[in-house]
Short mmCIF file of C-alpha atoms in Angstrom, two decimals:
data_model
loop_
_atom_site.label_atom_id
_atom_site.label_comp_id
_atom_site.label_asym_id
_atom_site.label_seq_id
_atom_site.Cartn_x
_atom_site.Cartn_y
_atom_site.Cartn_z
CA UNK A 1 -0.08 0.33 0.24
CA UNK A 2 2.60 2.77 0.84
CA UNK A 3 4.87 1.46 -2.89
CA UNK A 4 1.02 2.51 -5.00
CA UNK A 5 1.10 5.53 -2.45
CA UNK A 6 4.10 6.49 -3.25
CA UNK A 7 4.17 6.09 -7.22
CA UNK A 8 0.66 7.74 -7.62
CA UNK A 9 2.14 10.53 -5.47
CA UNK A 10 4.96 10.34 -7.75
CA UNK A 11 2.98 9.83 -11.10
CA UNK A 12 1.10 13.41 -9.55
CA UNK A 13 4.52 15.57 -8.90
CA UNK A 14 5.49 14.68 -12.63
CA UNK A 15 2.36 15.06 -13.57
CA UNK A 16 2.10 18.75 -12.23
CA UNK A 17 5.97 19.18 -13.72
CA UNK A 18 5.11 18.43 -17.03
CA UNK A 19 2.46 20.30 -17.51
CA UNK A 20 4.53 23.77 -16.16
CA UNK A 21 4.88 25.83 -19.48
CA UNK A 22 7.35 28.66 -18.69
CA UNK A 23 10.68 30.47 -17.72
CA UNK A 24 12.06 30.44 -13.87
CA UNK A 25 15.11 31.81 -13.00
CA UNK A 26 17.79 30.40 -10.61
CA UNK A 27 20.52 31.26 -7.82
CA UNK A 28 23.92 29.88 -9.69
CA UNK A 29 26.49 29.24 -6.68
CA UNK A 30 30.45 30.27 -6.91
CA UNK A 31 32.40 27.14 -8.11
CA UNK A 32 29.85 25.87 -10.14
CA UNK A 33 29.12 26.65 -13.82
CA UNK A 34 25.76 27.17 -15.35
CA UNK A 35 25.76 23.58 -17.00
CA UNK A 36 26.77 21.95 -13.96
CA UNK A 37 23.74 23.71 -11.66
CA UNK A 38 21.51 22.55 -15.03
CA UNK A 39 22.61 19.22 -14.60
CA UNK A 40 21.83 19.52 -11.03
CA UNK A 41 18.22 20.47 -11.41
CA UNK A 42 17.58 18.14 -14.37
CA UNK A 43 18.91 15.52 -12.07
CA UNK A 44 15.78 16.78 -8.99
CA UNK A 45 13.76 17.22 -11.75
CA UNK A 46 14.23 15.65 -14.99
CA UNK A 47 13.52 19.00 -16.79
CA UNK A 48 14.91 21.69 -17.87
CA UNK A 49 14.75 25.95 -16.34
CA UNK A 50 13.21 26.53 -19.68
CA UNK A 51 10.35 24.77 -19.61
CA UNK A 52 7.95 23.69 -22.27
CA UNK A 53 7.41 26.90 -24.56
CA UNK A 54 10.09 28.89 -22.08
CA UNK A 55 12.85 27.34 -24.07
CA UNK A 56 11.86 29.21 -26.95
CA UNK A 57 11.86 32.51 -24.91
CA UNK A 58 15.29 31.37 -23.60
CA UNK A 59 17.07 33.48 -26.43
CA UNK A 60 15.41 36.23 -26.70
CA UNK A 61 15.40 36.84 -22.65
CA UNK A 62 19.71 36.39 -22.12
CA UNK A 63 20.04 38.45 -25.15
CA UNK A 64 18.52 41.20 -23.07
CA UNK A 65 20.51 43.54 -20.88
CA UNK A 66 22.29 42.47 -17.66
CA UNK A 67 23.63 43.56 -14.81
CA UNK A 68 26.63 42.78 -12.87
CA UNK A 69 29.37 43.02 -9.85
CA UNK A 70 32.63 41.84 -9.65
CA UNK A 71 35.29 42.40 -8.30
CA UNK A 72 38.87 41.87 -9.85
CA UNK A 73 42.53 41.50 -9.11
CA UNK A 74 45.01 44.00 -11.27
CA UNK A 75 48.77 43.31 -11.31
CA UNK A 76 47.46 39.18 -12.06
CA UNK A 77 46.07 37.95 -16.00
CA UNK A 78 45.07 33.95 -16.05
CA UNK A 79 43.94 32.42 -19.35
CA UNK A 80 40.75 31.82 -18.23
CA UNK A 81 40.90 36.11 -16.74
CA UNK A 82 39.04 35.47 -14.01
CA UNK A 83 40.38 33.03 -10.62
CA UNK A 84 39.97 29.69 -12.56
CA UNK A 85 42.15 30.20 -14.50
CA UNK A 86 46.38 29.81 -14.84
CA UNK A 87 48.03 32.81 -14.33
CA UNK A 88 49.82 33.62 -17.45
CA UNK A 89 51.40 36.68 -16.90
CA UNK A 90 52.15 39.18 -13.45
CA UNK A 91 52.85 42.79 -13.91
CA UNK A 92 53.10 45.56 -10.99
CA UNK A 93 50.08 47.22 -10.13
CA UNK A 94 51.22 50.07 -7.20
CA UNK A 95 50.96 53.28 -10.05
CA UNK A 96 47.13 52.41 -10.89
CA UNK A 97 45.32 54.95 -8.35
CA UNK A 98 41.95 55.11 -7.85
CA UNK A 99 41.66 58.23 -10.10
CA UNK A 100 43.26 55.99 -12.93
CA UNK A 101 40.64 53.67 -12.08
CA UNK A 102 37.89 55.50 -12.11
CA UNK A 103 38.96 57.87 -15.21
CA UNK A 104 39.60 54.67 -17.29
CA UNK A 105 35.92 53.12 -16.72
CA UNK A 106 34.90 56.33 -18.96
CA UNK A 107 36.44 55.05 -22.10
CA UNK A 108 34.22 51.52 -21.24
CA UNK A 109 30.59 53.02 -21.28
CA UNK A 110 28.90 53.17 -23.88
CA UNK A 111 29.41 51.33 -27.22
CA UNK A 112 32.56 49.17 -27.58
CA UNK A 113 34.39 47.34 -29.57
CA UNK A 114 35.26 44.16 -27.17
CA UNK A 115 37.19 40.97 -27.86
CA UNK A 116 35.61 37.25 -26.50
CA UNK A 117 37.62 35.89 -24.38
CA UNK A 118 38.58 32.24 -25.72
CA UNK A 119 37.24 30.18 -22.50
CA UNK A 120 33.53 31.28 -23.62
CA UNK A 121 30.00 29.73 -24.58
CA UNK A 122 31.28 30.90 -27.81
CA UNK A 123 31.61 28.23 -31.27
CA UNK A 124 34.07 27.16 -33.28
CA UNK A 125 32.65 24.27 -35.82
CA UNK A 126 30.15 24.12 -33.90
CA UNK A 127 31.66 23.11 -30.85
CA UNK A 128 32.65 25.34 -27.86
CA UNK A 129 35.67 27.70 -27.79
CA UNK A 130 36.14 26.38 -23.84
CA UNK A 131 36.04 23.11 -24.98
CA UNK A 132 38.10 23.53 -27.49
CA UNK A 133 41.22 25.17 -25.19
CA UNK A 134 40.77 22.40 -22.31
CA UNK A 135 41.31 19.53 -25.10
CA UNK A 136 44.75 21.49 -25.81
CA UNK A 137 43.53 23.24 -29.39
CA UNK A 138 44.99 25.76 -31.01
CA UNK A 139 42.24 28.78 -30.52
CA UNK A 140 42.04 31.72 -32.62
CA UNK A 141 40.53 34.74 -30.94
CA UNK A 142 37.80 36.47 -32.48
CA UNK A 143 37.94 39.06 -33.64
CA UNK A 144 36.68 42.35 -31.39
CA UNK A 145 33.00 42.89 -32.10
CA UNK A 146 30.62 46.22 -30.79
CA UNK A 147 29.03 45.86 -27.29
CA UNK A 148 27.65 48.07 -25.07
CA UNK A 149 27.92 48.73 -21.31
CA UNK A 150 24.58 51.60 -19.60
CA UNK A 151 26.70 51.48 -17.10
CA UNK A 152 29.88 51.26 -15.06
CA UNK A 153 31.30 52.78 -12.09
CA UNK A 154 33.83 52.02 -8.84
CA UNK A 155 32.64 50.82 -5.60
CA UNK A 156 35.57 49.89 -3.78
CA UNK A 157 39.23 50.07 -4.13
CA UNK A 158 41.76 48.19 -2.04
CA UNK A 159 44.56 47.55 -4.47
CA UNK A 160 45.18 45.02 -5.41
CA UNK A 161 41.29 44.94 -5.58
CA UNK A 162 38.94 46.42 -7.11
CA UNK A 163 35.21 45.98 -6.58
CA UNK A 164 32.69 47.25 -10.36
CA UNK A 165 29.14 48.20 -8.45
CA UNK A 166 25.54 46.76 -8.73
CA UNK A 167 24.52 48.82 -11.78
CA UNK A 168 27.73 47.16 -14.53
CA UNK A 169 24.70 46.72 -16.72
CA UNK A 170 25.29 45.47 -19.91
CA UNK A 171 23.87 44.04 -23.36
CA UNK A 172 23.68 41.03 -24.85
CA UNK A 173 27.18 39.53 -25.65
CA UNK A 174 29.38 41.33 -22.94
CA UNK A 175 32.01 39.96 -20.85
CA UNK A 176 32.94 41.40 -17.94
CA UNK A 177 35.88 38.98 -17.93
CA UNK A 178 36.92 40.91 -21.26
CA UNK A 179 36.44 44.48 -19.86
CA UNK A 180 38.41 43.64 -16.18
CA UNK A 181 40.81 42.21 -18.69
CA UNK A 182 40.97 45.31 -20.82
CA UNK A 183 40.93 47.74 -18.03
CA UNK A 184 44.07 46.05 -16.24
CA UNK A 185 45.97 46.67 -20.26
CA UNK A 186 44.91 50.25 -20.16
CA UNK A 187 46.09 50.51 -17.03
CA UNK A 188 49.87 49.42 -18.32
CA UNK A 189 49.24 46.30 -15.86
CA UNK A 190 46.73 43.31 -16.09
CA UNK A 191 44.19 42.17 -14.18
CA UNK A 192 41.70 39.26 -13.37
CA UNK A 193 38.19 38.98 -12.12
CA UNK A 194 37.83 37.10 -8.80
CA UNK A 195 34.14 37.65 -8.15
CA UNK A 196 31.43 37.35 -10.30
CA UNK A 197 27.79 37.96 -9.59
CA UNK A 198 25.24 38.09 -11.74
CA UNK A 199 22.55 40.77 -10.49
CA UNK A 200 20.04 41.09 -13.04
CA UNK A 201 19.31 39.21 -16.00
CA UNK A 202 16.39 41.00 -17.82
CA UNK A 203 13.46 41.36 -16.31
CA UNK A 204 14.79 38.83 -13.64
CA UNK A 205 17.03 39.84 -9.64
CA UNK A 206 18.76 38.10 -8.49
CA UNK A 207 17.37 38.73 -5.51
CA UNK A 208 13.99 38.55 -6.28
CA UNK A 209 13.59 35.83 -8.34
CA UNK A 210 16.30 33.92 -7.99
CA UNK A 211 15.48 30.35 -6.47
CA UNK A 212 17.97 28.74 -4.25
CA UNK A 213 18.65 25.16 -3.54
CA UNK A 214 16.17 24.45 -1.22
CA UNK A 215 13.28 25.79 -3.38
CA UNK A 216 13.98 23.40 -6.42
CA UNK A 217 10.58 21.82 -5.73
CA UNK A 218 7.47 21.25 -7.98
CA UNK A 219 4.91 23.56 -5.71
CA UNK A 220 8.01 26.63 -5.81
CA UNK A 221 8.65 26.55 -9.18
CA UNK A 222 5.08 26.29 -10.66
CA UNK A 223 5.07 29.57 -8.71
CA UNK A 224 8.22 31.51 -10.13
CA UNK A 225 6.57 30.24 -13.67
CA UNK A 226 3.89 31.93 -12.79
CA UNK A 227 6.05 35.00 -11.54
CA UNK A 228 8.83 34.87 -13.97
CA UNK A 229 6.76 34.61 -17.79
CA UNK A 230 4.44 37.08 -16.87
CA UNK A 231 6.95 39.28 -16.25
CA UNK A 232 8.44 38.57 -19.14
CA UNK A 233 5.87 39.21 -21.20
CA UNK A 234 5.02 41.67 -19.27
CA UNK A 235 8.41 43.22 -20.21
CA UNK A 236 7.95 47.36 -21.16
CA UNK A 237 8.41 48.20 -24.90
CA UNK A 238 11.06 50.48 -23.94
CA UNK A 239 13.36 47.42 -22.27
CA UNK A 240 13.27 45.81 -25.35
CA UNK A 241 14.49 48.68 -27.68
CA UNK A 242 16.95 49.57 -25.10
CA UNK A 243 18.55 46.83 -25.74
CA UNK A 244 18.69 46.37 -29.41
CA UNK A 245 20.56 49.43 -29.61
CA UNK A 246 21.51 50.20 -33.49
CA UNK A 247 25.31 48.04 -33.60
CA UNK A 248 24.24 46.45 -30.26
CA UNK A 249 25.57 42.48 -30.75
CA UNK A 250 22.89 39.93 -30.15
CA UNK A 251 24.63 37.42 -29.61
CA UNK A 252 23.61 35.35 -26.61
CA UNK A 253 25.97 33.89 -24.04
CA UNK A 254 27.79 33.42 -20.48
CA UNK A 255 30.11 34.99 -18.12
CA UNK A 256 31.44 32.31 -16.15
#
C-alpha cells in the first residue's frame, strides 16, 4: 500500500511538472558552472530551467540587458581571465590610483569594441571554444565586436582588488571578464576577475526572482514560473528598444 501511495504521489508530481511551461530564474552558487547547475536541476526534476514553451523564450531573454557586480584583481592575468585559470602574466600595479581607475572606466561606457574570451560559450565548428581550449587545441581569438555598456562605476578600491558596483549594466554578448582584462591593459598592468555575480538578467533580479537550491521543488517552481513568465511577457517596450540599440550585438552567451 505504501509503495502504491508513493507511486501515485510521484505520478501526480510528474504530471504537474510536465504540465508546466515558462521560465524561472535560478541562483547559481560560486564555483560550479552554469551547465553543472543545470544538470543538477535536471537530476532533481527531470526537466530544464526553460520548461515547455519557456525554452523558446530563453534566447530573447538571454540577449537582453544584464547587471553584474564584479571584483577584479590588478597585477595578475590568467588564461581564463578569472580566478579559475592559470596565471599567464604578472605586472606591477602600485602606480595605479583610484582616480586612474575611475577615469579608465569612462572609456568603457557606451558602445565599445570587445574581444570575447577564449574560454567562452562561443563556438567554432559547432564546438564551444572553452571545450577546445581544455583539450589543448589551438584556438584563435574571435574578432572584436561591438557591445554596449549602459552604466559602469567603481564601488571600492583596495589594491590590488577593485569592485565594480551593482550597476554594471550591459547588453547581450558582453563579457565582464574581457572588460576587467581590458581595464588592466589600459592601466599599463594586467587584471583578472576574482568574483562575478549576475544581479539582473532582463526583468529578473537575483534577490527577487532567483530560486535557491532548497526551493527546487515542483510547487516552488510552478509559482516562480507563473511569476517570471508573466513578468517577461509584460516587460515594457522601452526595455526591448534598449537592448536593440543600433550596432549592438545580439549574440547569446554566458559569463562565468
